Short mmCIF file of C-alpha atoms in Angstrom, two decimals:
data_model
loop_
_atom_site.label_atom_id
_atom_site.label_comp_id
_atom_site.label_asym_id
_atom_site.label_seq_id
_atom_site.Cartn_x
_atom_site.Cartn_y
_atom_site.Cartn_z
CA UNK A 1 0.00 0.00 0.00
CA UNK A 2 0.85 3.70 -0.88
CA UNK A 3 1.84 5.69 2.56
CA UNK A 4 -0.41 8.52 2.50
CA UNK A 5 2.34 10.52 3.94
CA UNK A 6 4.87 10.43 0.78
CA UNK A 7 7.12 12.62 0.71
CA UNK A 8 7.73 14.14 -2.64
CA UNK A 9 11.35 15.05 -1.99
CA UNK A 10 11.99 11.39 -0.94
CA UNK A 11 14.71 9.07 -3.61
CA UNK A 12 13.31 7.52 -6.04
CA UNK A 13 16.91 5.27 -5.77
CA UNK A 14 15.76 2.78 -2.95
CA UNK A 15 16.56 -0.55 -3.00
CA UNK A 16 14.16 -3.59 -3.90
CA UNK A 17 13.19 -4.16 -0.01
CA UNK A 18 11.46 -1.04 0.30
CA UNK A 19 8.22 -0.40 -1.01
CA UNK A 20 7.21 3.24 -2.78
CA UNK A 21 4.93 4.65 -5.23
CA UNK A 22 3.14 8.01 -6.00
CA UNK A 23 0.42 9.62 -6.00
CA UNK A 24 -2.05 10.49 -8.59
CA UNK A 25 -1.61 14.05 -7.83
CA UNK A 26 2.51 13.23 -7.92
CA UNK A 27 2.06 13.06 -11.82
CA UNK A 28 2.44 15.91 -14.19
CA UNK A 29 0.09 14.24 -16.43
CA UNK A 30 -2.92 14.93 -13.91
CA UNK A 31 -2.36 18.62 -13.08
CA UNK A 32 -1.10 18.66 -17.22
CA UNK A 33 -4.97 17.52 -18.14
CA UNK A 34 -6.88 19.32 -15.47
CA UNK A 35 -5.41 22.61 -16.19
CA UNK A 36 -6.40 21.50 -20.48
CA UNK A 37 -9.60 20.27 -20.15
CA UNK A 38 -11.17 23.39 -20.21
CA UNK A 39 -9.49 24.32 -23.20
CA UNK A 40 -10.65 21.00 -24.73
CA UNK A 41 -14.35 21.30 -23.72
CA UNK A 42 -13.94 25.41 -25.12
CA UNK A 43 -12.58 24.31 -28.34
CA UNK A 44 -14.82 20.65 -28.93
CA UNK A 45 -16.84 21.24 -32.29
CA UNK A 46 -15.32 24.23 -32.82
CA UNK A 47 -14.12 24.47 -36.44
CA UNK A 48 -10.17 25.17 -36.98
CA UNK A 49 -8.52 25.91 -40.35
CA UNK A 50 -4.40 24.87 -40.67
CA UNK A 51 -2.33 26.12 -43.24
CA UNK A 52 0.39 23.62 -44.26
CA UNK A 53 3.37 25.01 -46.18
CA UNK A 54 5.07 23.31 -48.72
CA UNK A 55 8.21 23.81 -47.17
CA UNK A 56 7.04 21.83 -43.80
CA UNK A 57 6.03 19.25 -45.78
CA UNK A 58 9.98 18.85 -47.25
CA UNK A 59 10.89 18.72 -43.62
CA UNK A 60 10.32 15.41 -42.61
CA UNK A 61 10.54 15.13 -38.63
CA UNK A 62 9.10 18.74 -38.31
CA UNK A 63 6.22 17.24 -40.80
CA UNK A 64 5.20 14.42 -38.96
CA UNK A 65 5.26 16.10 -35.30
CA UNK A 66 2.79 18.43 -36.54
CA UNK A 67 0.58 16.12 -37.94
CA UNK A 68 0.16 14.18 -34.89
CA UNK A 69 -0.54 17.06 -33.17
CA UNK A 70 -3.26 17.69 -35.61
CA UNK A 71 -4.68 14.61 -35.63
CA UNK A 72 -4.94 15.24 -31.90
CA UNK A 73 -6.89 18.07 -32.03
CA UNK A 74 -9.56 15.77 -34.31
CA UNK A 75 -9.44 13.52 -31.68
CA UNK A 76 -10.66 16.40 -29.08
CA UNK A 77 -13.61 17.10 -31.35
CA UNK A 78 -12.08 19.99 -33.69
CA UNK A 79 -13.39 20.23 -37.10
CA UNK A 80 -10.62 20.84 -39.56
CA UNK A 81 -9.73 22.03 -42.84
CA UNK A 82 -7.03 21.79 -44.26
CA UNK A 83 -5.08 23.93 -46.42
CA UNK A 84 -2.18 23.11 -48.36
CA UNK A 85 0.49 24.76 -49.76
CA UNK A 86 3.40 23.66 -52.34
CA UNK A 87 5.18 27.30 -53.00
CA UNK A 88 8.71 25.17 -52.02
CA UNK A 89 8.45 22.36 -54.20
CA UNK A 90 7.06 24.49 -57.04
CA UNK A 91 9.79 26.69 -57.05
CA UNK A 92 12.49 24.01 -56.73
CA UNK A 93 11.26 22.62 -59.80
CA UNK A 94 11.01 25.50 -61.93
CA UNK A 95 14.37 26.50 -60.98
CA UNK A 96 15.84 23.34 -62.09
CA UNK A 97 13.90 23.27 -65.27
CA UNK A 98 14.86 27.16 -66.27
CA UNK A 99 18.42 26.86 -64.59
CA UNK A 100 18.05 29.86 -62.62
CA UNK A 101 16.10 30.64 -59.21
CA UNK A 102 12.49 32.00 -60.45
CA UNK A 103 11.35 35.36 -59.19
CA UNK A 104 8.14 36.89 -58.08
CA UNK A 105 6.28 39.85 -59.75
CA UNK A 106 5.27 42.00 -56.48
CA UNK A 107 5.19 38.65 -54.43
CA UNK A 108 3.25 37.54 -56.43
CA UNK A 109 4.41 34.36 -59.47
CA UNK A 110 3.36 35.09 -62.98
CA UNK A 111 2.21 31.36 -63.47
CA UNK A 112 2.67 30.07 -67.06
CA UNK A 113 0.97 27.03 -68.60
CA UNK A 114 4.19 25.38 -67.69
CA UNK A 115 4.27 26.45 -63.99
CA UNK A 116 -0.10 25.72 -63.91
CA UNK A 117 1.31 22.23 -65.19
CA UNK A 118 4.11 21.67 -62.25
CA UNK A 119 1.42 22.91 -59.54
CA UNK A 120 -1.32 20.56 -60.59
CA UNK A 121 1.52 17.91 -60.00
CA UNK A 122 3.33 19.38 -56.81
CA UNK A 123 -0.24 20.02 -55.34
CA UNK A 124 -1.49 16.15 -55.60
CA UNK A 125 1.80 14.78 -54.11
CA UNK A 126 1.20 17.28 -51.30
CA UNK A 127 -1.88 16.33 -50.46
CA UNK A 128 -1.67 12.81 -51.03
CA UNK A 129 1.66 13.32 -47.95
CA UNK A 130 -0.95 15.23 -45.99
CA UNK A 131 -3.71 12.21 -46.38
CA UNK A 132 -1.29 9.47 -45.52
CA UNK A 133 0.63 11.55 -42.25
CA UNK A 134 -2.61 11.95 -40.99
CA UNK A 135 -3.71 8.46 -41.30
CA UNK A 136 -1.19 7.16 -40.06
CA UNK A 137 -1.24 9.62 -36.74
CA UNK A 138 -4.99 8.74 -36.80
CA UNK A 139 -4.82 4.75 -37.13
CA UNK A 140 -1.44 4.69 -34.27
CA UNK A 141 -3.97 6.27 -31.90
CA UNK A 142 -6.96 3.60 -32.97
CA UNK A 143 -8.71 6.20 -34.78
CA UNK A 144 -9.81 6.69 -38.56
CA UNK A 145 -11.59 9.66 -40.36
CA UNK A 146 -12.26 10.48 -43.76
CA UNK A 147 -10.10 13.05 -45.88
CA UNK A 148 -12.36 14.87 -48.51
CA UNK A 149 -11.13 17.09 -50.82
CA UNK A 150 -12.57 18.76 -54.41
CA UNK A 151 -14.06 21.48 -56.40
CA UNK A 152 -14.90 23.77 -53.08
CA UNK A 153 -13.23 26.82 -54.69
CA UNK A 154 -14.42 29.29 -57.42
CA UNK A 155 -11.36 31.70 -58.27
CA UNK A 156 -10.95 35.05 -60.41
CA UNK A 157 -7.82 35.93 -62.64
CA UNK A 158 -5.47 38.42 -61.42
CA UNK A 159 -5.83 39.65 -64.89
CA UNK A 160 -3.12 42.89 -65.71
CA UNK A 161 -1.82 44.85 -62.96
CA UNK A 162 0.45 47.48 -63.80
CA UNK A 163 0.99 46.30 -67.05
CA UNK A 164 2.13 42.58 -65.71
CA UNK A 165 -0.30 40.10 -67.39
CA UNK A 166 -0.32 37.57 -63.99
CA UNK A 167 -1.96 34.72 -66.89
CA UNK A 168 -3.07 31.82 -64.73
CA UNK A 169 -2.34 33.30 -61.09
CA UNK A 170 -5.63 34.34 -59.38
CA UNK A 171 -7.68 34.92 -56.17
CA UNK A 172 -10.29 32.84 -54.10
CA UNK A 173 -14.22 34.66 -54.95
CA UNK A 174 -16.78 32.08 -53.53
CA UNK A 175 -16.30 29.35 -51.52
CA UNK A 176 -19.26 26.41 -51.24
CA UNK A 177 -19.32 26.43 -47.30
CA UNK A 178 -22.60 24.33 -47.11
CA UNK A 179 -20.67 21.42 -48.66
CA UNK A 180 -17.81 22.01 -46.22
CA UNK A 181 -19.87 22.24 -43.22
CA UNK A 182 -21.23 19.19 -43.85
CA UNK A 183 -18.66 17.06 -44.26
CA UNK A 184 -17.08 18.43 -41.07
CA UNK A 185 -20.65 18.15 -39.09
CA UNK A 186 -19.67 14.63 -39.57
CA UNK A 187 -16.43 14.57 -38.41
CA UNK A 188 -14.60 14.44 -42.02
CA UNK A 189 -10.99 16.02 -42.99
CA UNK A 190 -11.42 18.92 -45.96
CA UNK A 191 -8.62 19.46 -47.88
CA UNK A 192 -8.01 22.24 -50.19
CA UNK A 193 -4.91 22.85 -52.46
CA UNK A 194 -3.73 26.10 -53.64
CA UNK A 195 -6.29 25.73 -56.74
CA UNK A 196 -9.30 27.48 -57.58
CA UNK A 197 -11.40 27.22 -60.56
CA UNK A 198 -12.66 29.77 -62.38
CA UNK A 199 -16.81 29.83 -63.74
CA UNK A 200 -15.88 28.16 -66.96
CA UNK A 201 -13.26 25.16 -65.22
CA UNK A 202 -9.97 26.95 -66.45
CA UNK A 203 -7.65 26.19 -63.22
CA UNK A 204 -5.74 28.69 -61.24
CA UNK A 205 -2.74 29.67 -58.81
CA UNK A 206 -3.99 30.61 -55.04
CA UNK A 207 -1.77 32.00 -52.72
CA UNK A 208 -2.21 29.49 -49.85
CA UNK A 209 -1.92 31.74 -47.49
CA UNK A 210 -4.21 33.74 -49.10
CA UNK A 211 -6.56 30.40 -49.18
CA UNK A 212 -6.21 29.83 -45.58
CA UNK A 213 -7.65 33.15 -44.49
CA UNK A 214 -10.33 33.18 -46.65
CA UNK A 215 -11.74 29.79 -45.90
CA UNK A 216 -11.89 30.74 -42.28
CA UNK A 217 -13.24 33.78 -42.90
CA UNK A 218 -15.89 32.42 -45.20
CA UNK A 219 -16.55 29.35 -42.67
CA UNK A 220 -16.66 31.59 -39.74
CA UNK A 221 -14.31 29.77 -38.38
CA UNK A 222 -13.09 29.94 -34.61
CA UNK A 223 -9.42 30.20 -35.35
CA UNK A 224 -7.33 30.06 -38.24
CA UNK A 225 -3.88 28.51 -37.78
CA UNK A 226 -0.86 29.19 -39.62
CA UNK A 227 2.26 26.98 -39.16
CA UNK A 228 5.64 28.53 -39.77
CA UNK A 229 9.01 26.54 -40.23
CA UNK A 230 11.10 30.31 -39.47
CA UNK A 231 9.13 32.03 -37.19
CA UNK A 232 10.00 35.46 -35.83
CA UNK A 233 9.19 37.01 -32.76
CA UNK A 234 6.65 39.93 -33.23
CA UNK A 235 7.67 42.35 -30.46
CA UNK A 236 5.88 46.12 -29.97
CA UNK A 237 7.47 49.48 -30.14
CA UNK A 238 9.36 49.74 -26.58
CA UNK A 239 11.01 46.25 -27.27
CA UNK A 240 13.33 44.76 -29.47
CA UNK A 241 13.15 41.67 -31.31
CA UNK A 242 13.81 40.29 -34.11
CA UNK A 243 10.52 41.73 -36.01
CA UNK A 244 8.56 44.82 -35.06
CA UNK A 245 4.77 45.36 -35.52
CA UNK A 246 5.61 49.24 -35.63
CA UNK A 247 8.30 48.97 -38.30
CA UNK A 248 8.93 50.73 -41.34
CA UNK A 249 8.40 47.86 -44.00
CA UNK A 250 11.25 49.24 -46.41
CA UNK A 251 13.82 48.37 -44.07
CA UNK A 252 12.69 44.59 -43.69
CA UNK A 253 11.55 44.19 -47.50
CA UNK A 254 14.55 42.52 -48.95
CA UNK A 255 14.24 39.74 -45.57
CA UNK A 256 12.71 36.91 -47.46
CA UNK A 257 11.85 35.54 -43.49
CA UNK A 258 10.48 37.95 -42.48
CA UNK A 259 8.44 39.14 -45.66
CA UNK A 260 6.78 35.27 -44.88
CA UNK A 261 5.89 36.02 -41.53
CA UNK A 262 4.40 39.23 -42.59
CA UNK A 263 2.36 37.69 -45.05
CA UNK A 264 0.87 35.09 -42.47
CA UNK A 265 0.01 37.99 -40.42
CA UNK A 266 -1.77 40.07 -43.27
CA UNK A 267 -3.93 37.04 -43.89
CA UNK A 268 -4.42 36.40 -40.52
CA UNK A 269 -5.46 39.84 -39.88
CA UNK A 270 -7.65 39.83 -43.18
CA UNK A 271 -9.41 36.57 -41.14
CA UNK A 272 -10.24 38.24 -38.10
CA UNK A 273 -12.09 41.31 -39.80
CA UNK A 274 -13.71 38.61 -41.56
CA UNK A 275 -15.18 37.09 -38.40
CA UNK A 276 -13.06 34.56 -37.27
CA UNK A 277 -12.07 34.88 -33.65
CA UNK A 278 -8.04 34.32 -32.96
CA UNK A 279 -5.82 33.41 -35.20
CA UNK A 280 -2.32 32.18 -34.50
CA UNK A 281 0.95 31.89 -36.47
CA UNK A 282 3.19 29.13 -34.80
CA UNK A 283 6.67 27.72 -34.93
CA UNK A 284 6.56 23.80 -36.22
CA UNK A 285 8.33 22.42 -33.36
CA UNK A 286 7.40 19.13 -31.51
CA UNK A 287 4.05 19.82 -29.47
CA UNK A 288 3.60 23.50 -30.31
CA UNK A 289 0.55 23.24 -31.50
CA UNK A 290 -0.64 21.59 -28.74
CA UNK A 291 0.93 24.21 -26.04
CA UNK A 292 -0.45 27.09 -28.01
CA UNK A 293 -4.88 25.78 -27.92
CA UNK A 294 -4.37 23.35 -24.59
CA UNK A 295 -2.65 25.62 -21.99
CA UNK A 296 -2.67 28.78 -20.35
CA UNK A 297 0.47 29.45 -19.36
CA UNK A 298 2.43 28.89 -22.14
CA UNK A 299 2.28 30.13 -25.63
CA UNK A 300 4.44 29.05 -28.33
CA UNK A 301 3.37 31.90 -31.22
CA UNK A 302 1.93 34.60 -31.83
CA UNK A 303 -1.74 35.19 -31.63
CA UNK A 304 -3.78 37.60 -33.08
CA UNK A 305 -7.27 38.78 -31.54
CA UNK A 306 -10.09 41.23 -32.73
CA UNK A 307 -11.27 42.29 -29.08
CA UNK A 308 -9.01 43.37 -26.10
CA UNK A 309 -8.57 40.28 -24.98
CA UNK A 310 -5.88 40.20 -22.04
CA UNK A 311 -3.10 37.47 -23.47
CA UNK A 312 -4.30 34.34 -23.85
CA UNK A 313 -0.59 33.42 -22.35
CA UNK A 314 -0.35 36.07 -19.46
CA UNK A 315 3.29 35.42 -19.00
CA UNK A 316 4.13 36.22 -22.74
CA UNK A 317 3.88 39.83 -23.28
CA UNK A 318 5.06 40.23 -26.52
CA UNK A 319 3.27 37.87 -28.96
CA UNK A 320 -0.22 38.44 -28.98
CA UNK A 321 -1.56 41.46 -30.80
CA UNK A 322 -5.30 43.46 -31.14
CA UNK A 323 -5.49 42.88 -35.25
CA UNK A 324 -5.73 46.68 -35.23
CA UNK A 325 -2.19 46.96 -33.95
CA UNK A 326 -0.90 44.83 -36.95
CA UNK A 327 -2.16 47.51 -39.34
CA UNK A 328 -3.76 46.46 -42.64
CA UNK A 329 -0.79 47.89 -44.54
CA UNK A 330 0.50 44.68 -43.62
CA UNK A 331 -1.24 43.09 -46.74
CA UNK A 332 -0.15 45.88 -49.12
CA UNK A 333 3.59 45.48 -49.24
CA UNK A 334 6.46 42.78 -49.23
CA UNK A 335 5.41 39.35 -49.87
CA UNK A 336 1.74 39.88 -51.74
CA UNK A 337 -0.60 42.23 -53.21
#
């Protein structure tokens, strides 16, 4: 039997003649899932969108931590849609094929027939990875779910923009959200891939990112989730850091990093005016995910709100921001247009 007077402090090294064990309350796991289950019970049937970059997906240990971590959040009663991106292994292609590194109009790829053609591909192998990560995080935890993915999105050409004909690059304009509410109403995976399709089926280039926000704020979603392989830290005026919210964009412009994060955080903003309640940019280390929804004291990104909401991480003063303090130039410069 257990002596009711344990003492914490006591050796674990003891030999085989003497008897000890802990308490319940001696665990981390039971304070760990006392102090989440409100989280869990806040965010069960709640609907969450993730935005997968291609780049994670080329990273194979980051890739798979953050999968099980989503597959977790399933498991808690989330519903999710996915959105995928393959900007990385788009690129790396085109660079091989034309010799040289491919550049961006504004941010913003001019996509050829040729490049249309290498997206189609690059976007099916990324979401067929997507489909069989999650499976297998699903099926080692004695669960299964669907993955659904198809026509959801009806897209506009860029058209000419300062004299730059963008050809088969475009924007989301509807999205069928009765179709994607129910699947997730019973508990189905949506994926979407950075494709739209215009009225008369001619296929075009969506900026994930650009994706991500809108689905969420077309779903109403409750959050909107952006993972980030180099994340920054998004400090305010009186601080330093290695980005600043109050910062002239000129003097980060030619920081391909930090032109990413800002992007995430245009979107994200773009989200929250749209209706959807936080949304988060986070790191793709092991568990972050799960530190960021399930705990209180803790953050591991940065999270953006629409009302004056007082930290959802008290002890991290620096990374979660009013959307109003992110400034909607945010959108208008760097890495999109």
């Amino acid at each position: 039997m257990c002596n009711a007077d344990f003492d914490s402090s006591y050796s674990t090294d003891v030999s085989s003649s003497e008897e000890s064990c802990l308490l319940p309350t001696d665990y981390p796991f039971v304070s760990l899932l006392r102090d989440s289950s409100p989280y869990i019970v806040n965010h069960r049937h709640s609907t969450i969108v993730y935005h997968i970059p291609g780049d994670l997906i080329s990273d194979i240990e980051k890739f798979n931590s953050v999968m099980d971590d989503i597959a977790l959040t399933w498991l808690f009663g989330m519903k999710i849609v996915l959105c995928v991106g393959c900007r990385t292994q788009v690129s790396q292609r085109l660079d091989k094929l034309e010799g040289k590194p491919t550049t961006l109009t504004s941010g913003v790829r001019v996509t050829t027939d040729t490049a249309l053609r290498i997206l189609e591909e690059e976007a099916g192998f990324c979401r067929f990875e997507v489909e069989r990560q999650l499976n297998r995080c699903l099926r080692s935890k004695g669960a299964n779910c669907n993955v659904v993915s198809g026509c959801f999105i009806t897209a506009k050409k860029y058209g000419v923009v300062d004299g730059i004909d963008y050809l088969n690059t475009g924007y989301p304009k509807t999205l069928q959200t009765d179709r994607i509410n129910r699947f997730i109403s019973r508990n189905d995976v949506v994926l979407l891939t950075p494709l739209g399709f215009t009225e008369d089926g001619q296929a075009l280039n969506i900026k994930s990112e650009q994706l991500a926000g809108f689905t969420a704020g077309a779903l109403k979603a409750s959050k909107v989730v952006y993972f980030s392989t180099k994340p920054l830290v998004m400090r305010g005026s009186n601080n330093s850091g290695d980005a600043n919210a109050n910062q002239d964009p000129t003097t980060t412009a030619n920081n391909p990093n930090v032109q990413s994060y800002l992007l995430k955080m245009g979107w994200a903003t773009d989200a929250i005016d749209k209706g959807v309640e936080r949304a988060h940019i986070i790191a793709c280390d092991d568990g972050a995910l799960l530190e960021e929804l399930f705990t209180a004291r803790r953050g591991y990104g940065t999270c953006i709100s629409q009302d004056d909401y007082e930290a959802p991480h008290p002890e991290d003063q620096n990374d979660d921001l009013l959307a109003d303090d992110v400034g909607a130039g945010v959108i208008g410069w760097g890495a999109e247009n």
